[in-house]
Tab-separated table of N, CA, C and O and ligand atoms in Angstrom:
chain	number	residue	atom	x	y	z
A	29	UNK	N	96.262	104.959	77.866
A	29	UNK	CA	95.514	104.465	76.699
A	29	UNK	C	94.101	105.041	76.722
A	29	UNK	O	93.614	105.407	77.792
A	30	UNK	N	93.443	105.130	75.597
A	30	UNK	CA	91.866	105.722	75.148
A	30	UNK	C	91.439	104.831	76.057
A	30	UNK	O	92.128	103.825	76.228
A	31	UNK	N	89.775	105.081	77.104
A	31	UNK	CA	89.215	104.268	77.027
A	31	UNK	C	87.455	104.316	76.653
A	31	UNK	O	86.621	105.221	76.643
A	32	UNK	N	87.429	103.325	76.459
A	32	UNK	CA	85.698	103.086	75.920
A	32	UNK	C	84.762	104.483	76.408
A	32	UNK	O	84.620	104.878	77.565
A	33	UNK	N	84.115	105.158	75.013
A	33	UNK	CA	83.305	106.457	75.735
A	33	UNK	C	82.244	105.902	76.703
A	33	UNK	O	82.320	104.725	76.351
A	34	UNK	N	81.456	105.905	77.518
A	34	UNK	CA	80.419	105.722	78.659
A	34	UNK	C	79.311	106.644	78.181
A	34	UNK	O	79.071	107.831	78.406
A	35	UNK	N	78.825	105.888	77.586
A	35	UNK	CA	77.254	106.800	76.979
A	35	UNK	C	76.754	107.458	78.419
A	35	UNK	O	75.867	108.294	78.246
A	36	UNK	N	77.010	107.323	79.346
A	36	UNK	CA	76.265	108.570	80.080
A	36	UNK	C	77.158	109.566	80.416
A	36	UNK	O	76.850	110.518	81.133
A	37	UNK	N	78.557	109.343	79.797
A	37	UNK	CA	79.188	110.744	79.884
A	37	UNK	C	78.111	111.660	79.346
A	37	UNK	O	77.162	111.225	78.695
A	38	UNK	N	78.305	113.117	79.673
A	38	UNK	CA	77.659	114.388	79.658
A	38	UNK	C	77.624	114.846	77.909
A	38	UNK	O	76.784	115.335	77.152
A	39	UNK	N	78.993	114.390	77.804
A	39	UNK	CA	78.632	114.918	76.425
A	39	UNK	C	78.416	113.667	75.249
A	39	UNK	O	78.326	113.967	74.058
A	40	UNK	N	78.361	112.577	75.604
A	40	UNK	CA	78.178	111.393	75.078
A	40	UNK	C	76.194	111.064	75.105
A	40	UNK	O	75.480	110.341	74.410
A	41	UNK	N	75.926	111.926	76.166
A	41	UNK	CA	74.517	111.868	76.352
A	41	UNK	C	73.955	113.043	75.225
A	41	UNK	O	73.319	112.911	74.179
A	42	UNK	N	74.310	113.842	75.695
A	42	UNK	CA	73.863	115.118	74.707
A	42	UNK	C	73.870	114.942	73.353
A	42	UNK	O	73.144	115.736	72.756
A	43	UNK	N	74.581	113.990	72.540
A	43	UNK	CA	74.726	113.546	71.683
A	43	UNK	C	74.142	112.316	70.877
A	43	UNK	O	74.242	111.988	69.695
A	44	UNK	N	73.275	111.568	72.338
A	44	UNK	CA	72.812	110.475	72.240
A	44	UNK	C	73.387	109.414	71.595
A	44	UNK	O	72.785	108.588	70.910
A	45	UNK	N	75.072	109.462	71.923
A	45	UNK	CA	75.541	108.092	71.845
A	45	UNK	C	74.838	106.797	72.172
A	45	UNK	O	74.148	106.714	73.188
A	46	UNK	N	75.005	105.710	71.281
A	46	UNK	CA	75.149	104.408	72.025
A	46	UNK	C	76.107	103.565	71.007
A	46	UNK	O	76.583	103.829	69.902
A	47	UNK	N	76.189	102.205	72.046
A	47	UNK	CA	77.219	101.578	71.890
A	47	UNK	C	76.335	100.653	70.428
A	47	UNK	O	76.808	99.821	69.654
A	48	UNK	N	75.693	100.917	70.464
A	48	UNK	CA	75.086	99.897	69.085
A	48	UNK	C	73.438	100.797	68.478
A	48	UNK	O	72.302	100.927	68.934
A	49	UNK	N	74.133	101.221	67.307
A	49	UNK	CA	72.929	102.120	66.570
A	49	UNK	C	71.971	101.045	65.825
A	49	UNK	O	72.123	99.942	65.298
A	50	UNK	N	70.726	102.098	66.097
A	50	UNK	CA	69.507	101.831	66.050
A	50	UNK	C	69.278	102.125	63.973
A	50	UNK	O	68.672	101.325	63.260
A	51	UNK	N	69.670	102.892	63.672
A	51	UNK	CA	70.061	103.566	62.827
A	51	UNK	C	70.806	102.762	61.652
A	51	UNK	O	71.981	102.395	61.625
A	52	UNK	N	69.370	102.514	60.278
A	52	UNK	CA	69.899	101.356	59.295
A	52	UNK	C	71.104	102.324	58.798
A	52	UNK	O	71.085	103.549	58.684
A	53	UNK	N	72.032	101.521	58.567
A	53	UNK	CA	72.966	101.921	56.806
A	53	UNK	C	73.779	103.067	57.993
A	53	UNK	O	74.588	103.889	57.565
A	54	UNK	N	73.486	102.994	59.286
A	54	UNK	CA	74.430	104.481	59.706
A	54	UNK	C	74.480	103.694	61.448
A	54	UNK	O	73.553	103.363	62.188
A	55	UNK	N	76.440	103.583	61.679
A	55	UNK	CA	76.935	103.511	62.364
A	55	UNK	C	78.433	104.276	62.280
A	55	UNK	O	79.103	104.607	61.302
A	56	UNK	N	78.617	104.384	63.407
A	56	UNK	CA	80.616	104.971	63.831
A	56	UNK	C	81.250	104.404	62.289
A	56	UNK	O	81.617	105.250	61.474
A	57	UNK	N	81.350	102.876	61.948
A	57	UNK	CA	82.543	102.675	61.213
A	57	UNK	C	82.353	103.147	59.424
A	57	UNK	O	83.022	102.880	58.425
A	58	UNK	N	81.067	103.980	59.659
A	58	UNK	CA	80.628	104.502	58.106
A	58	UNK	C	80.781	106.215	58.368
A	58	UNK	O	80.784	106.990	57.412
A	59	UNK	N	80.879	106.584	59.493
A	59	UNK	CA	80.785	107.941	59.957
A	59	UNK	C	82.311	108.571	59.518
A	59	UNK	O	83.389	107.984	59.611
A	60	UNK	N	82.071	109.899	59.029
A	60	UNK	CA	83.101	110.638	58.535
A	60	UNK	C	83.864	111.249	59.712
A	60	UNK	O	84.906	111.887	59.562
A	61	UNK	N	83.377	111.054	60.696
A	61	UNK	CA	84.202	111.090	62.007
A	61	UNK	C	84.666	110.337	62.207
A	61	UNK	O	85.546	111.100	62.604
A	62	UNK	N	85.179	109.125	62.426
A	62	UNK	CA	85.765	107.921	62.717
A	62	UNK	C	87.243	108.520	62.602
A	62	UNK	O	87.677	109.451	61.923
A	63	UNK	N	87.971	107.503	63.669
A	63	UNK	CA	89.146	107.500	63.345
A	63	UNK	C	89.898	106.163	63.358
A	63	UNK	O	89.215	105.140	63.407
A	64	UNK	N	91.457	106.047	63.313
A	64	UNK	CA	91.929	104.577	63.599
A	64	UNK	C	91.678	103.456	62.035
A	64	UNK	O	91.331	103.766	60.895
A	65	UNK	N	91.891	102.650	62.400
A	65	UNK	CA	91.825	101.784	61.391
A	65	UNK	C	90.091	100.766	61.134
A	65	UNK	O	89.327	100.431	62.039
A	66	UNK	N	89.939	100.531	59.799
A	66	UNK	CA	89.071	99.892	59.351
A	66	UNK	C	89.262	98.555	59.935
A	66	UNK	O	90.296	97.890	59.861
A	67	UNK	N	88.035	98.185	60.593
A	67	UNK	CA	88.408	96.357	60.756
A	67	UNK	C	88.097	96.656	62.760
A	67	UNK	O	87.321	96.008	63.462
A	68	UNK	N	88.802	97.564	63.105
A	68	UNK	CA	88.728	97.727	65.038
A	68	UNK	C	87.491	97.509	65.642
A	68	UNK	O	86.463	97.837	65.048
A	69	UNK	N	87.462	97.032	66.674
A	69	UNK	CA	85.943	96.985	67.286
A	69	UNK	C	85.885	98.518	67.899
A	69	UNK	O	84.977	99.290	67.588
A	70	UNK	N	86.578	98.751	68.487
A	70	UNK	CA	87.090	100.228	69.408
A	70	UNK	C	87.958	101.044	68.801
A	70	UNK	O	89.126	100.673	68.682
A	71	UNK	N	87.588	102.165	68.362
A	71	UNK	CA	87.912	103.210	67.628
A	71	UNK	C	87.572	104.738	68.108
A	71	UNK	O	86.507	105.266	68.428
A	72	UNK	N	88.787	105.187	68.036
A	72	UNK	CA	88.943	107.034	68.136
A	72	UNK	C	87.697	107.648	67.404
A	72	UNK	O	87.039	107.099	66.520
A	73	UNK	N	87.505	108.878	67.938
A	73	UNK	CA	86.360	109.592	66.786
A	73	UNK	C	86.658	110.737	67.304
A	73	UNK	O	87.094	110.815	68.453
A	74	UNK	N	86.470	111.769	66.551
A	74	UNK	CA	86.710	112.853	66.697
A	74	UNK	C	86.232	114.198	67.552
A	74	UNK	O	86.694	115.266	67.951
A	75	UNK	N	85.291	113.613	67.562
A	75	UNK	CA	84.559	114.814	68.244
A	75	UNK	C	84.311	113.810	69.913
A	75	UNK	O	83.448	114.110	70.738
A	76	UNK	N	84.984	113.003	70.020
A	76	UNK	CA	85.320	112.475	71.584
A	76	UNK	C	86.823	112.427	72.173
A	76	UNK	O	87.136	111.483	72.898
A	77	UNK	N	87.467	113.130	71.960
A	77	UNK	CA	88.764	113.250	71.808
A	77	UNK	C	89.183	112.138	73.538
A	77	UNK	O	88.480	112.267	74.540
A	78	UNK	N	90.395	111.171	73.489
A	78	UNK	CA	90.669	110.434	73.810
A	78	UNK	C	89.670	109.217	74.700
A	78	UNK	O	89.900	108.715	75.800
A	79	UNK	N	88.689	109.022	73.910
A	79	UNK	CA	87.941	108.091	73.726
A	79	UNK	C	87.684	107.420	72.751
A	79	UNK	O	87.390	107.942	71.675
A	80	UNK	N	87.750	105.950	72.959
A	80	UNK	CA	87.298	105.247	72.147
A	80	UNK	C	85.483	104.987	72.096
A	80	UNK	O	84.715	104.870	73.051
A	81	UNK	N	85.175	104.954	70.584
A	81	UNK	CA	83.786	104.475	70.276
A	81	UNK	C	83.768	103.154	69.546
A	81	UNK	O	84.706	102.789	68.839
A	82	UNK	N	82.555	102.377	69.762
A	82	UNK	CA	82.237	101.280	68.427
A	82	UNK	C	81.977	101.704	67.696
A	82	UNK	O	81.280	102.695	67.481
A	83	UNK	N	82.858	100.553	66.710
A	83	UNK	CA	82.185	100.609	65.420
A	83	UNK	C	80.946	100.173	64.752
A	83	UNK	O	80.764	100.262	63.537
A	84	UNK	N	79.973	99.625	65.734
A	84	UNK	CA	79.013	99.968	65.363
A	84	UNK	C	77.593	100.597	66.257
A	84	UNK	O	76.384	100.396	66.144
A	85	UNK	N	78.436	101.453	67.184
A	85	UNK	CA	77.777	102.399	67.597
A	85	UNK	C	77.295	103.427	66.692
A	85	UNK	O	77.300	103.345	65.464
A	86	UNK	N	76.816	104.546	67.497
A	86	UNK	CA	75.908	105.678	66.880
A	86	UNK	C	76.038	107.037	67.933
A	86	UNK	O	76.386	106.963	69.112
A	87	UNK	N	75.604	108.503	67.074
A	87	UNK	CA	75.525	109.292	67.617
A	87	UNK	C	74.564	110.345	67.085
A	87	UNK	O	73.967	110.126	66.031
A	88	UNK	N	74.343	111.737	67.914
A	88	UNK	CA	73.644	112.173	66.027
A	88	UNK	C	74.172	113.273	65.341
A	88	UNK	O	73.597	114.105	64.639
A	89	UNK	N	75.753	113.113	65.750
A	89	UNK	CA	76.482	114.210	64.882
A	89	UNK	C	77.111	112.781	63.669
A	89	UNK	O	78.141	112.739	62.997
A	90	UNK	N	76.382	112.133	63.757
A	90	UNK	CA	76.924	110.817	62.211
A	90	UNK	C	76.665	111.819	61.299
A	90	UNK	O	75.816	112.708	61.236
A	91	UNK	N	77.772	111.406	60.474
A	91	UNK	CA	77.455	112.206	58.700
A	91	UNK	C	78.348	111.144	58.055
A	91	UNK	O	79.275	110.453	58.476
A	92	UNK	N	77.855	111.245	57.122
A	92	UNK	CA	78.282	109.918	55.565
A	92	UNK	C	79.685	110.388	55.515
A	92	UNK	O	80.095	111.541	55.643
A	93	UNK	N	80.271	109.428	55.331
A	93	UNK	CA	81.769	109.141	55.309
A	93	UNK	C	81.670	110.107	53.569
A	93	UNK	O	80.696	110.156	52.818
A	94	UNK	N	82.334	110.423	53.477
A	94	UNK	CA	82.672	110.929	51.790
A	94	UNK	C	82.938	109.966	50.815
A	94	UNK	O	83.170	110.308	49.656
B	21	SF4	FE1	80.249	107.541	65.943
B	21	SF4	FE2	79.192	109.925	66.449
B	21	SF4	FE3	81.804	109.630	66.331
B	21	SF4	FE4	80.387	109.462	64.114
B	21	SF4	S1	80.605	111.280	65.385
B	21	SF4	S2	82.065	108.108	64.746
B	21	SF4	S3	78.522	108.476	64.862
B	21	SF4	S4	80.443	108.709	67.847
């Protein structure tokens, strides 16, 4: 099973993940990366491939959902 990304992974750092964004109007479950279903606390994303992220974490490859 996925498990939870670890913001000090290497590339979770470089990216400046965290588990809860700082960042109004912009978290994981608005991010056009997201994956999985609407509603999850723990969710796939794409550019972490078999890791899960929150949904209302942050990173700074976020971009507006379409
Ligand atoms: Fe969250 Fe970053 Fe993934 Fe978007 S790209 S869902 S902000 S971890």
């Amino acid at each position: 099973a996925n498990e939870q990304l670890d913001p000090e992974n290497p590339q979770a750092k470089a990216l400046q993940y965290v588990h809860k964004s700082a960042k109004e109007g912009q978290d994981c479950a608005n991010c056009a990366l997201i994956q999985g279903s609407d509603g999850e606390p723990w969710r796939p994303c794409s550019i972490f491939p078999g890791k899960l992220v929150n949904s209302e974490g942050w990173c700074a490859a976020w971009a507006k959902k379409p």
